[in-house]
Amino acid sequence: MMGRLMQYSRDGNLHRIARITGPMHNFLAIEFGGTDANSCIVERLVRAAGTSGELHGEEVKKWVLNAVASANAEFGTHLVVRRIQYVADDTPDANAYAIIAHELVRRAR
C-alpha cells in the first residue's frame, strides 16, 4: 500500500502520512499512547491563513478510531490513539483516512 502515493514520517511517537492520488490529497498524523481513545485530542491544521475546509474533527476522529480498532484486531496490537492531526481542506474521504490509519498502525506496532 505504501509507495509513491504515500509519504511516511515520524517524530517521536507522532506518525504521519501524506497521501496524494490524482486530485485527492490527505494528511493524517496519529500519536499513539495513553489509555482512552475516546479522550484523544483532535487538531485541525490549515494550509494557509484564511482557508477553511469541509472536514470536521469528529468525522475524522470516528474514521481514524474505527480504522485503528480494525488494524489492532488484525495485527494483535493494542495501540491507543492519543492525538490526531488532519488538514481541514483535504479531501473528505472516509476510506482514505481508514487506509492511512491502518498503515500508521502497521508501522507503529
PDB file of N, CA and C in Angstrom:
ATOM      1  N   MET A   1       0.827  -1.191   0.000  1.00  0.00           N
ATOM      2  CA  MET A   1       0.000   0.000   0.000  1.00  0.00           C
ATOM      3  C   MET A   1       0.873   1.257   0.000  1.00  0.00           C
ATOM      4  N   MET A   2       1.983   1.191   0.705  1.00  0.00           N
ATOM      5  CA  MET A   2       2.869   2.361   0.693  1.00  0.00           C
ATOM      6  C   MET A   2       3.534   2.427  -0.671  1.00  0.00           C
ATOM      7  N   GLY A   3       4.222   3.451  -0.892  1.00  0.00           N
ATOM      8  CA  GLY A   3       4.905   3.613  -2.164  1.00  0.00           C
ATOM      9  C   GLY A   3       4.883   5.066  -2.549  1.00  0.00           C
ATOM     10  N   ARG A   4       4.795   5.299  -3.840  1.00  0.00           N
ATOM     11  CA  ARG A   4       4.823   6.671  -4.329  1.00  0.00           C
ATOM     12  C   ARG A   4       3.612   7.474  -3.867  1.00  0.00           C
ATOM     13  N   LEU A   5       2.504   6.816  -3.564  1.00  0.00           N
ATOM     14  CA  LEU A   5       1.285   7.524  -3.199  1.00  0.00           C
ATOM     15  C   LEU A   5       1.316   8.070  -1.778  1.00  0.00           C
ATOM     16  N   MET A   6       2.098   7.461  -0.908  1.00  0.00           N
ATOM     17  CA  MET A   6       2.134   7.866   0.492  1.00  0.00           C
ATOM     18  C   MET A   6       3.553   8.187   0.916  1.00  0.00           C
ATOM     19  N   GLN A   7       3.681   9.265   1.685  1.00  0.00           N
ATOM     20  CA  GLN A   7       4.973   9.607   2.263  1.00  0.00           C
ATOM     21  C   GLN A   7       4.835   9.552   3.780  1.00  0.00           C
ATOM     22  N   TYR A   8       5.662   8.720   4.393  1.00  0.00           N
ATOM     23  CA  TYR A   8       5.622   8.488   5.836  1.00  0.00           C
ATOM     24  C   TYR A   8       6.749   9.235   6.520  1.00  0.00           C
ATOM     25  N   SER A   9       6.452   9.773   7.692  1.00  0.00           N
ATOM     26  CA  SER A   9       7.500  10.331   8.542  1.00  0.00           C
ATOM     27  C   SER A   9       7.096  10.117   9.990  1.00  0.00           C
ATOM     28  N   ARG A  10       8.080  10.242  10.856  1.00  0.00           N
ATOM     29  CA  ARG A  10       7.841  10.027  12.281  1.00  0.00           C
ATOM     30  C   ARG A  10       8.662  11.020  13.078  1.00  0.00           C
ATOM     31  N   ASP A  11       8.037  11.565  14.107  1.00  0.00           N
ATOM     32  CA  ASP A  11       8.712  12.457  15.041  1.00  0.00           C
ATOM     33  C   ASP A  11       8.355  11.966  16.430  1.00  0.00           C
ATOM     34  N   GLY A  12       9.247  11.190  17.032  1.00  0.00           N
ATOM     35  CA  GLY A  12       8.941  10.581  18.318  1.00  0.00           C
ATOM     36  C   GLY A  12       7.796   9.601  18.159  1.00  0.00           C
ATOM     37  N   ASN A  13       6.715   9.812  18.874  1.00  0.00           N
ATOM     38  CA  ASN A  13       5.563   8.925  18.818  1.00  0.00           C
ATOM     39  C   ASN A  13       4.461   9.470  17.902  1.00  0.00           C
ATOM     40  N   LEU A  14       4.772  10.516  17.143  1.00  0.00           N
ATOM     41  CA  LEU A  14       3.811  11.085  16.198  1.00  0.00           C
ATOM     42  C   LEU A  14       4.148  10.539  14.808  1.00  0.00           C
ATOM     43  N   HIS A  15       3.244   9.737  14.274  1.00  0.00           N
ATOM     44  CA  HIS A  15       3.423   9.095  12.973  1.00  0.00           C
ATOM     45  C   HIS A  15       2.571   9.840  11.959  1.00  0.00           C
ATOM     46  N   ARG A  16       3.166  10.169  10.781  1.00  0.00           N
ATOM     47  CA  ARG A  16       2.467  10.979   9.780  1.00  0.00           C
ATOM     48  C   ARG A  16       2.526  10.317   8.412  1.00  0.00           C
ATOM     49  N   ILE A  17       1.425  10.488   7.678  1.00  0.00           N
ATOM     50  CA  ILE A  17       1.410  10.097   6.272  1.00  0.00           C
ATOM     51  C   ILE A  17       0.711  11.188   5.475  1.00  0.00           C
ATOM     52  N   ALA A  18       1.329  11.544   4.357  1.00  0.00           N
ATOM     53  CA  ALA A  18       0.691  12.397   3.358  1.00  0.00           C
ATOM     54  C   ALA A  18       0.413  11.495   2.164  1.00  0.00           C
ATOM     55  N   ARG A  19      -0.827  11.530   1.675  1.00  0.00           N
ATOM     56  CA  ARG A  19      -1.244  10.664   0.565  1.00  0.00           C
ATOM     57  C   ARG A  19      -1.849  11.532  -0.526  1.00  0.00           C
ATOM     58  N   ILE A  20      -1.310  11.396  -1.724  1.00  0.00           N
ATOM     59  CA  ILE A  20      -1.822  12.155  -2.869  1.00  0.00           C
ATOM     60  C   ILE A  20      -2.089  11.170  -3.995  1.00  0.00           C
ATOM     61  N   THR A  21      -3.343  11.155  -4.453  1.00  0.00           N
ATOM     62  CA  THR A  21      -3.731  10.286  -5.565  1.00  0.00           C
ATOM     63  C   THR A  21      -4.542  11.126  -6.534  1.00  0.00           C
ATOM     64  N   GLY A  22      -3.896  11.642  -7.544  1.00  0.00           N
ATOM     65  CA  GLY A  22      -4.590  12.493  -8.508  1.00  0.00           C
ATOM     66  C   GLY A  22      -5.121  13.741  -7.819  1.00  0.00           C
ATOM     67  N   PRO A  23      -6.420  13.978  -7.941  1.00  0.00           N
ATOM     68  CA  PRO A  23      -6.977  15.188  -7.339  1.00  0.00           C
ATOM     69  C   PRO A  23      -7.207  15.073  -5.827  1.00  0.00           C
ATOM     70  N   MET A  24      -7.064  13.869  -5.270  1.00  0.00           N
ATOM     71  CA  MET A  24      -7.295  13.671  -3.832  1.00  0.00           C
ATOM     72  C   MET A  24      -5.999  13.859  -3.050  1.00  0.00           C
ATOM     73  N   HIS A  25      -6.106  14.502  -1.909  1.00  0.00           N
ATOM     74  CA  HIS A  25      -4.940  14.677  -1.050  1.00  0.00           C
ATOM     75  C   HIS A  25      -5.393  14.584   0.395  1.00  0.00           C
ATOM     76  N   ASN A  26      -4.611  13.831   1.191  1.00  0.00           N
ATOM     77  CA  ASN A  26      -4.934  13.641   2.603  1.00  0.00           C
ATOM     78  C   ASN A  26      -3.657  13.595   3.418  1.00  0.00           C
ATOM     79  N   PHE A  27      -3.687  14.267   4.550  1.00  0.00           N
ATOM     80  CA  PHE A  27      -2.616  14.217   5.532  1.00  0.00           C
ATOM     81  C   PHE A  27      -3.234  13.740   6.832  1.00  0.00           C
ATOM     82  N   LEU A  28      -2.546  12.814   7.495  1.00  0.00           N
ATOM     83  CA  LEU A  28      -3.009  12.345   8.791  1.00  0.00           C
ATOM     84  C   LEU A  28      -1.800  12.057   9.661  1.00  0.00           C
ATOM     85  N   ALA A  29      -1.868  12.517  10.893  1.00  0.00           N
ATOM     86  CA  ALA A  29      -0.844  12.198  11.882  1.00  0.00           C
ATOM     87  C   ALA A  29      -1.544  11.622  13.100  1.00  0.00           C
ATOM     88  N   ILE A  30      -0.967  10.565  13.646  1.00  0.00           N
ATOM     89  CA  ILE A  30      -1.510   9.934  14.849  1.00  0.00           C
ATOM     90  C   ILE A  30      -0.385   9.783  15.862  1.00  0.00           C
ATOM     91  N   GLU A  31      -0.667  10.220  17.086  1.00  0.00           N
ATOM     92  CA  GLU A  31       0.229   9.954  18.210  1.00  0.00           C
ATOM     93  C   GLU A  31      -0.416   8.844  19.015  1.00  0.00           C
ATOM     94  N   PHE A  32       0.337   7.763  19.212  1.00  0.00           N
ATOM     95  CA  PHE A  32      -0.164   6.634  19.979  1.00  0.00           C
ATOM     96  C   PHE A  32       0.297   6.742  21.424  1.00  0.00           C
ATOM     97  N   GLY A  33      -0.513   6.261  22.346  1.00  0.00           N
ATOM     98  CA  GLY A  33      -0.191   6.261  23.768  1.00  0.00           C
ATOM     99  C   GLY A  33      -1.435   6.570  24.558  1.00  0.00           C
ATOM    100  N   GLY A  34      -1.322   6.596  25.843  1.00  0.00           N
ATOM    101  CA  GLY A  34      -2.494   6.878  26.661  1.00  0.00           C
ATOM    102  C   GLY A  34      -3.319   5.623  26.879  1.00  0.00           C
ATOM    103  N   THR A  35      -4.483   5.815  27.477  1.00  0.00           N
ATOM    104  CA  THR A  35      -5.304   4.662  27.838  1.00  0.00           C
ATOM    105  C   THR A  35      -6.721   4.726  27.305  1.00  0.00           C
ATOM    106  N   ASP A  36      -7.179   5.882  26.861  1.00  0.00           N
ATOM    107  CA  ASP A  36      -8.572   6.029  26.450  1.00  0.00           C
ATOM    108  C   ASP A  36      -8.661   6.777  25.129  1.00  0.00           C
ATOM    109  N   ALA A  37      -8.957   6.046  24.053  1.00  0.00           N
ATOM    110  CA  ALA A  37      -9.025   6.664  22.727  1.00  0.00           C
ATOM    111  C   ALA A  37     -10.159   7.680  22.624  1.00  0.00           C
ATOM    112  N   ASN A  38     -11.202   7.546  23.448  1.00  0.00           N
ATOM    113  CA  ASN A  38     -12.315   8.487  23.373  1.00  0.00           C
ATOM    114  C   ASN A  38     -11.931   9.884  23.847  1.00  0.00           C
ATOM    115  N   SER A  39     -10.845   9.989  24.595  1.00  0.00           N
ATOM    116  CA  SER A  39     -10.415  11.301  25.070  1.00  0.00           C
ATOM    117  C   SER A  39      -9.248  11.849  24.251  1.00  0.00           C
ATOM    118  N   CYS A  40      -9.020  11.295  23.064  1.00  0.00           N
ATOM    119  CA  CYS A  40      -7.891  11.765  22.258  1.00  0.00           C
ATOM    120  C   CYS A  40      -8.129  13.197  21.784  1.00  0.00           C
ATOM    121  N   ILE A  41      -7.044  13.883  21.568  1.00  0.00           N
ATOM    122  CA  ILE A  41      -7.066  15.273  21.103  1.00  0.00           C
ATOM    123  C   ILE A  41      -7.113  15.258  19.579  1.00  0.00           C
ATOM    124  N   VAL A  42      -7.971  16.090  19.005  1.00  0.00           N
ATOM    125  CA  VAL A  42      -8.055  16.217  17.556  1.00  0.00           C
ATOM    126  C   VAL A  42      -7.624  17.634  17.193  1.00  0.00           C
ATOM    127  N   GLU A  43      -6.564  17.736  16.380  1.00  0.00           N
ATOM    128  CA  GLU A  43      -6.020  19.036  15.993  1.00  0.00           C
ATOM    129  C   GLU A  43      -6.289  19.292  14.515  1.00  0.00           C
ATOM    130  N   ARG A  44      -6.998  20.356  14.250  1.00  0.00           N
ATOM    131  CA  ARG A  44      -7.327  20.786  12.884  1.00  0.00           C
ATOM    132  C   ARG A  44      -6.207  21.693  12.389  1.00  0.00           C
ATOM    133  N   LEU A  45      -5.535  21.309  11.317  1.00  0.00           N
ATOM    134  CA  LEU A  45      -4.460  22.094  10.737  1.00  0.00           C
ATOM    135  C   LEU A  45      -4.985  22.797   9.488  1.00  0.00           C
ATOM    136  N   VAL A  46      -4.408  23.946   9.171  1.00  0.00           N
ATOM    137  CA  VAL A  46      -4.786  24.662   7.952  1.00  0.00           C
ATOM    138  C   VAL A  46      -3.523  24.912   7.127  1.00  0.00           C
ATOM    139  N   ARG A  47      -3.688  24.902   5.816  1.00  0.00           N
ATOM    140  CA  ARG A  47      -2.544  25.115   4.920  1.00  0.00           C
ATOM    141  C   ARG A  47      -2.101  26.572   4.916  1.00  0.00           C
ATOM    142  N   ALA A  48      -3.055  27.496   4.920  1.00  0.00           N
ATOM    143  CA  ALA A  48      -2.732  28.921   4.873  1.00  0.00           C
ATOM    144  C   ALA A  48      -3.805  29.696   5.620  1.00  0.00           C
ATOM    145  N   ALA A  49      -3.436  30.856   6.109  1.00  0.00           N
ATOM    146  CA  ALA A  49      -4.392  31.701   6.832  1.00  0.00           C
ATOM    147  C   ALA A  49      -5.597  31.990   5.944  1.00  0.00           C
ATOM    148  N   GLY A  50      -6.767  31.931   6.535  1.00  0.00           N
ATOM    149  CA  GLY A  50      -7.984  32.243   5.807  1.00  0.00           C
ATOM    150  C   GLY A  50      -8.588  31.082   5.048  1.00  0.00           C
ATOM    151  N   THR A  51      -7.922  29.922   5.030  1.00  0.00           N
ATOM    152  CA  THR A  51      -8.512  28.778   4.347  1.00  0.00           C
ATOM    153  C   THR A  51      -9.440  28.038   5.292  1.00  0.00           C
ATOM    154  N   SER A  52     -10.402  27.389   4.719  1.00  0.00           N
ATOM    155  CA  SER A  52     -11.302  26.553   5.510  1.00  0.00           C
ATOM    156  C   SER A  52     -11.437  25.237   4.776  1.00  0.00           C
ATOM    157  N   GLY A  53     -12.241  24.364   5.300  1.00  0.00           N
ATOM    158  CA  GLY A  53     -12.404  23.085   4.641  1.00  0.00           C
ATOM    159  C   GLY A  53     -13.661  22.393   5.090  1.00  0.00           C
ATOM    160  N   GLU A  54     -13.963  21.309   4.397  1.00  0.00           N
ATOM    161  CA  GLU A  54     -15.164  20.545   4.680  1.00  0.00           C
ATOM    162  C   GLU A  54     -14.981  19.536   5.798  1.00  0.00           C
ATOM    163  N   LEU A  55     -13.755  19.174   6.101  1.00  0.00           N
ATOM    164  CA  LEU A  55     -13.521  18.141   7.106  1.00  0.00           C
ATOM    165  C   LEU A  55     -13.767  18.659   8.511  1.00  0.00           C
ATOM    166  N   HIS A  56     -14.410  17.819   9.307  1.00  0.00           N
ATOM    167  CA  HIS A  56     -14.681  18.165  10.698  1.00  0.00           C
ATOM    168  C   HIS A  56     -14.004  17.141  11.604  1.00  0.00           C
ATOM    169  N   GLY A  57     -13.476  17.615  12.689  1.00  0.00           N
ATOM    170  CA  GLY A  57     -12.699  16.782  13.599  1.00  0.00           C
ATOM    171  C   GLY A  57     -13.411  15.544  14.084  1.00  0.00           C
ATOM    172  N   GLU A  58     -14.698  15.654  14.408  1.00  0.00           N
ATOM    173  CA  GLU A  58     -15.426  14.492  14.922  1.00  0.00           C
ATOM    174  C   GLU A  58     -15.566  13.408  13.857  1.00  0.00           C
ATOM    175  N   GLU A  59     -15.729  13.806  12.599  1.00  0.00           N
ATOM    176  CA  GLU A  59     -15.775  12.840  11.494  1.00  0.00           C
ATOM    177  C   GLU A  59     -14.453  12.112  11.367  1.00  0.00           C
ATOM    178  N   VAL A  60     -13.380  12.883  11.310  1.00  0.00           N
ATOM    179  CA  VAL A  60     -12.045  12.301  11.155  1.00  0.00           C
ATOM    180  C   VAL A  60     -11.736  11.400  12.346  1.00  0.00           C
ATOM    181  N   LYS A  61     -12.069  11.837  13.539  1.00  0.00           N
ATOM    182  CA  LYS A  61     -11.831  11.034  14.745  1.00  0.00           C
ATOM    183  C   LYS A  61     -12.546   9.692  14.639  1.00  0.00           C
ATOM    184  N   LYS A  62     -13.805   9.703  14.222  1.00  0.00           N
ATOM    185  CA  LYS A  62     -14.576   8.462  14.090  1.00  0.00           C
ATOM    186  C   LYS A  62     -13.926   7.533  13.071  1.00  0.00           C
ATOM    187  N   TRP A  63     -13.550   8.077  11.906  1.00  0.00           N
ATOM    188  CA  TRP A  63     -12.914   7.260  10.870  1.00  0.00           C
ATOM    189  C   TRP A  63     -11.609   6.649  11.377  1.00  0.00           C
ATOM    190  N   VAL A  64     -10.799   7.469  12.038  1.00  0.00           N
ATOM    191  CA  VAL A  64      -9.487   7.018  12.496  1.00  0.00           C
ATOM    192  C   VAL A  64      -9.627   5.978  13.605  1.00  0.00           C
ATOM    193  N   LEU A  65     -10.466   6.233  14.590  1.00  0.00           N
ATOM    194  CA  LEU A  65     -10.612   5.281  15.695  1.00  0.00           C
ATOM    195  C   LEU A  65     -11.152   3.940  15.209  1.00  0.00           C
ATOM    196  N   ASN A  66     -12.093   3.959  14.280  1.00  0.00           N
ATOM    197  CA  ASN A  66     -12.599   2.703  13.716  1.00  0.00           C
ATOM    198  C   ASN A  66     -11.506   1.945  12.980  1.00  0.00           C
ATOM    199  N   ALA A  67     -10.714   2.653  12.191  1.00  0.00           N
ATOM    200  CA  ALA A  67      -9.632   2.012  11.434  1.00  0.00           C
ATOM    201  C   ALA A  67      -8.548   1.478  12.356  1.00  0.00           C
ATOM    202  N   VAL A  68      -8.204   2.219  13.404  1.00  0.00           N
ATOM    203  CA  VAL A  68      -7.190   1.757  14.353  1.00  0.00           C
ATOM    204  C   VAL A  68      -7.685   0.519  15.089  1.00  0.00           C
ATOM    205  N   ALA A  69      -8.953   0.492  15.486  1.00  0.00           N
ATOM    206  CA  ALA A  69      -9.511  -0.686  16.153  1.00  0.00           C
ATOM    207  C   ALA A  69      -9.448  -1.907  15.234  1.00  0.00           C
ATOM    208  N   SER A  70      -9.776  -1.706  13.967  1.00  0.00           N
ATOM    209  CA  SER A  70      -9.719  -2.798  12.996  1.00  0.00           C
ATOM    210  C   SER A  70      -8.281  -3.278  12.791  1.00  0.00           C
ATOM    211  N   ALA A  71      -7.347  -2.342  12.664  1.00  0.00           N
ATOM    212  CA  ALA A  71      -5.936  -2.705  12.485  1.00  0.00           C
ATOM    213  C   ALA A  71      -5.396  -3.398  13.733  1.00  0.00           C
ATOM    214  N   ASN A  72      -5.773  -2.927  14.907  1.00  0.00           N
ATOM    215  CA  ASN A  72      -5.356  -3.588  16.149  1.00  0.00           C
ATOM    216  C   ASN A  72      -5.822  -5.040  16.164  1.00  0.00           C
ATOM    217  N   ALA A  73      -7.067  -5.279  15.749  1.00  0.00           N
ATOM    218  CA  ALA A  73      -7.593  -6.643  15.707  1.00  0.00           C
ATOM    219  C   ALA A  73      -6.810  -7.488  14.703  1.00  0.00           C
ATOM    220  N   GLU A  74      -6.507  -6.908  13.550  1.00  0.00           N
ATOM    221  CA  GLU A  74      -5.766  -7.634  12.509  1.00  0.00           C
ATOM    222  C   GLU A  74      -4.350  -7.968  12.951  1.00  0.00           C
ATOM    223  N   PHE A  75      -3.662  -7.015  13.569  1.00  0.00           N
ATOM    224  CA  PHE A  75      -2.254  -7.197  13.924  1.00  0.00           C
ATOM    225  C   PHE A  75      -2.043  -7.742  15.338  1.00  0.00           C
ATOM    226  N   GLY A  76      -3.111  -7.846  16.132  1.00  0.00           N
ATOM    227  CA  GLY A  76      -2.968  -8.310  17.512  1.00  0.00           C
ATOM    228  C   GLY A  76      -2.287  -7.286  18.397  1.00  0.00           C
ATOM    229  N   THR A  77      -2.453  -6.016  18.055  1.00  0.00           N
ATOM    230  CA  THR A  77      -1.843  -4.929  18.826  1.00  0.00           C
ATOM    231  C   THR A  77      -2.906  -4.252  19.696  1.00  0.00           C
ATOM    232  N   HIS A  78      -2.464  -3.372  20.563  1.00  0.00           N
ATOM    233  CA  HIS A  78      -3.361  -2.650  21.468  1.00  0.00           C
ATOM    234  C   HIS A  78      -3.010  -1.163  21.475  1.00  0.00           C
ATOM    235  N   LEU A  79      -2.736  -0.605  20.311  1.00  0.00           N
ATOM    236  CA  LEU A  79      -2.370   0.808  20.229  1.00  0.00           C
ATOM    237  C   LEU A  79      -3.592   1.680  20.518  1.00  0.00           C
ATOM    238  N   VAL A  80      -3.363   2.734  21.301  1.00  0.00           N
ATOM    239  CA  VAL A  80      -4.415   3.684  21.649  1.00  0.00           C
ATOM    240  C   VAL A  80      -4.036   5.029  21.056  1.00  0.00           C
ATOM    241  N   VAL A  81      -5.007   5.697  20.468  1.00  0.00           N
ATOM    242  CA  VAL A  81      -4.772   6.999  19.844  1.00  0.00           C
ATOM    243  C   VAL A  81      -4.838   8.088  20.899  1.00  0.00           C
ATOM    244  N   ARG A  82      -3.749   8.822  21.036  1.00  0.00           N
ATOM    245  CA  ARG A  82      -3.683   9.942  21.967  1.00  0.00           C
ATOM    246  C   ARG A  82      -4.028  11.257  21.264  1.00  0.00           C
ATOM    247  N   ARG A  83      -3.559  11.406  20.007  1.00  0.00           N
ATOM    248  CA  ARG A  83      -3.751  12.664  19.281  1.00  0.00           C
ATOM    249  C   ARG A  83      -3.881  12.386  17.797  1.00  0.00           C
ATOM    250  N   ILE A  84      -4.760  13.154  17.150  1.00  0.00           N
ATOM    251  CA  ILE A  84      -4.967  13.080  15.706  1.00  0.00           C
ATOM    252  C   ILE A  84      -4.753  14.474  15.134  1.00  0.00           C
ATOM    253  N   GLN A  85      -4.001  14.560  14.049  1.00  0.00           N
ATOM    254  CA  GLN A  85      -3.870  15.812  13.304  1.00  0.00           C
ATOM    255  C   GLN A  85      -4.355  15.567  11.880  1.00  0.00           C
ATOM    256  N   TYR A  86      -5.134  16.515  11.359  1.00  0.00           N
ATOM    257  CA  TYR A  86      -5.616  16.429   9.990  1.00  0.00           C
ATOM    258  C   TYR A  86      -5.668  17.832   9.405  1.00  0.00           C
ATOM    259  N   VAL A  87      -5.746  17.920   8.083  1.00  0.00           N
ATOM    260  CA  VAL A  87      -5.818  19.216   7.409  1.00  0.00           C
ATOM    261  C   VAL A  87      -7.267  19.432   6.969  1.00  0.00           C
ATOM    262  N   ALA A  88      -7.842  20.559   7.394  1.00  0.00           N
ATOM    263  CA  ALA A  88      -9.268  20.821   7.213  1.00  0.00           C
ATOM    264  C   ALA A  88      -9.719  20.858   5.769  1.00  0.00           C
ATOM    265  N   ASP A  89      -8.849  21.272   4.856  1.00  0.00           N
ATOM    266  CA  ASP A  89      -9.286  21.361   3.464  1.00  0.00           C
ATOM    267  C   ASP A  89      -8.800  20.195   2.601  1.00  0.00           C
ATOM    268  N   ASP A  90      -8.429  19.090   3.247  1.00  0.00           N
ATOM    269  CA  ASP A  90      -8.109  17.887   2.494  1.00  0.00           C
ATOM    270  C   ASP A  90      -9.392  17.242   1.970  1.00  0.00           C
ATOM    271  N   THR A  91      -9.226  16.243   1.124  1.00  0.00           N
ATOM    272  CA  THR A  91     -10.360  15.541   0.529  1.00  0.00           C
ATOM    273  C   THR A  91     -11.120  14.766   1.607  1.00  0.00           C
ATOM    274  N   PRO A  92     -12.422  15.021   1.751  1.00  0.00           N
ATOM    275  CA  PRO A  92     -13.210  14.308   2.771  1.00  0.00           C
ATOM    276  C   PRO A  92     -13.574  12.899   2.291  1.00  0.00           C
ATOM    277  N   ASP A  93     -12.725  11.927   2.611  1.00  0.00           N
ATOM    278  CA  ASP A  93     -12.911  10.557   2.144  1.00  0.00           C
ATOM    279  C   ASP A  93     -12.616   9.591   3.291  1.00  0.00           C
ATOM    280  N   ALA A  94     -13.667   8.986   3.839  1.00  0.00           N
ATOM    281  CA  ALA A  94     -13.513   8.074   4.976  1.00  0.00           C
ATOM    282  C   ALA A  94     -12.572   6.922   4.634  1.00  0.00           C
ATOM    283  N   ASN A  95     -12.667   6.396   3.423  1.00  0.00           N
ATOM    284  CA  ASN A  95     -11.828   5.278   3.018  1.00  0.00           C
ATOM    285  C   ASN A  95     -10.350   5.663   3.004  1.00  0.00           C
ATOM    286  N   ALA A  96     -10.034   6.845   2.529  1.00  0.00           N
ATOM    287  CA  ALA A  96      -8.638   7.297   2.501  1.00  0.00           C
ATOM    288  C   ALA A  96      -8.071   7.373   3.921  1.00  0.00           C
ATOM    289  N   TYR A  97      -8.845   7.914   4.854  1.00  0.00           N
ATOM    290  CA  TYR A  97      -8.362   8.003   6.232  1.00  0.00           C
ATOM    291  C   TYR A  97      -8.246   6.630   6.875  1.00  0.00           C
ATOM    292  N   ALA A  98      -9.119   5.690   6.508  1.00  0.00           N
ATOM    293  CA  ALA A  98      -9.017   4.323   7.020  1.00  0.00           C
ATOM    294  C   ALA A  98      -7.733   3.663   6.521  1.00  0.00           C
ATOM    295  N   ILE A  99      -7.422   3.843   5.243  1.00  0.00           N
ATOM    296  CA  ILE A  99      -6.197   3.276   4.666  1.00  0.00           C
ATOM    297  C   ILE A  99      -4.967   3.851   5.357  1.00  0.00           C
ATOM    298  N   ILE A 100      -4.961   5.158   5.543  1.00  0.00           N
ATOM    299  CA  ILE A 100      -3.805   5.810   6.169  1.00  0.00           C
ATOM    300  C   ILE A 100      -3.658   5.379   7.621  1.00  0.00           C
ATOM    301  N   ALA A 101      -4.755   5.377   8.377  1.00  0.00           N
ATOM    302  CA  ALA A 101      -4.690   4.973   9.787  1.00  0.00           C
ATOM    303  C   ALA A 101      -4.204   3.522   9.918  1.00  0.00           C
ATOM    304  N   HIS A 102      -4.682   2.654   9.057  1.00  0.00           N
ATOM    305  CA  HIS A 102      -4.240   1.236   9.062  1.00  0.00           C
ATOM    306  C   HIS A 102      -2.731   1.164   8.834  1.00  0.00           C
ATOM    307  N   GLU A 103      -2.255   1.923   7.874  1.00  0.00           N
ATOM    308  CA  GLU A 103      -0.809   1.923   7.581  1.00  0.00           C
ATOM    309  C   GLU A 103      -0.003   2.481   8.756  1.00  0.00           C
ATOM    310  N   LEU A 104      -0.531   3.496   9.425  1.00  0.00           N
ATOM    311  CA  LEU A 104       0.174   4.056  10.584  1.00  0.00           C
ATOM    312  C   LEU A 104       0.257   3.040  11.720  1.00  0.00           C
ATOM    313  N   VAL A 105      -0.806   2.273  11.946  1.00  0.00           N
ATOM    314  CA  VAL A 105      -0.756   1.203  12.964  1.00  0.00           C
ATOM    315  C   VAL A 105       0.267   0.151  12.555  1.00  0.00           C
ATOM    316  N   ARG A 106       0.240  -0.249  11.289  1.00  0.00           N
ATOM    317  CA  ARG A 106       1.193  -1.255  10.814  1.00  0.00           C
ATOM    318  C   ARG A 106       2.633  -0.827  11.079  1.00  0.00           C
ATOM    319  N   ARG A 107       2.923   0.435  10.836  1.00  0.00           N
ATOM    320  CA  ARG A 107       4.286   0.930  11.028  1.00  0.00           C
ATOM    321  C   ARG A 107       4.638   1.132  12.498  1.00  0.00           C
ATOM    322  N   ALA A 108       3.669   1.467  13.326  1.00  0.00           N
ATOM    323  CA  ALA A 108       3.936   1.771  14.737  1.00  0.00           C
ATOM    324  C   ALA A 108       4.032   0.540  15.612  1.00  0.00           C
ATOM    325  N   ARG A 109       3.535  -0.583  15.161  1.00  0.00           N
ATOM    326  CA  ARG A 109       3.479  -1.780  16.027  1.00  0.00           C
ATOM    327  C   ARG A 109       4.833  -2.357  16.337  1.00  0.00           C
TER     328      ARG A 109
END
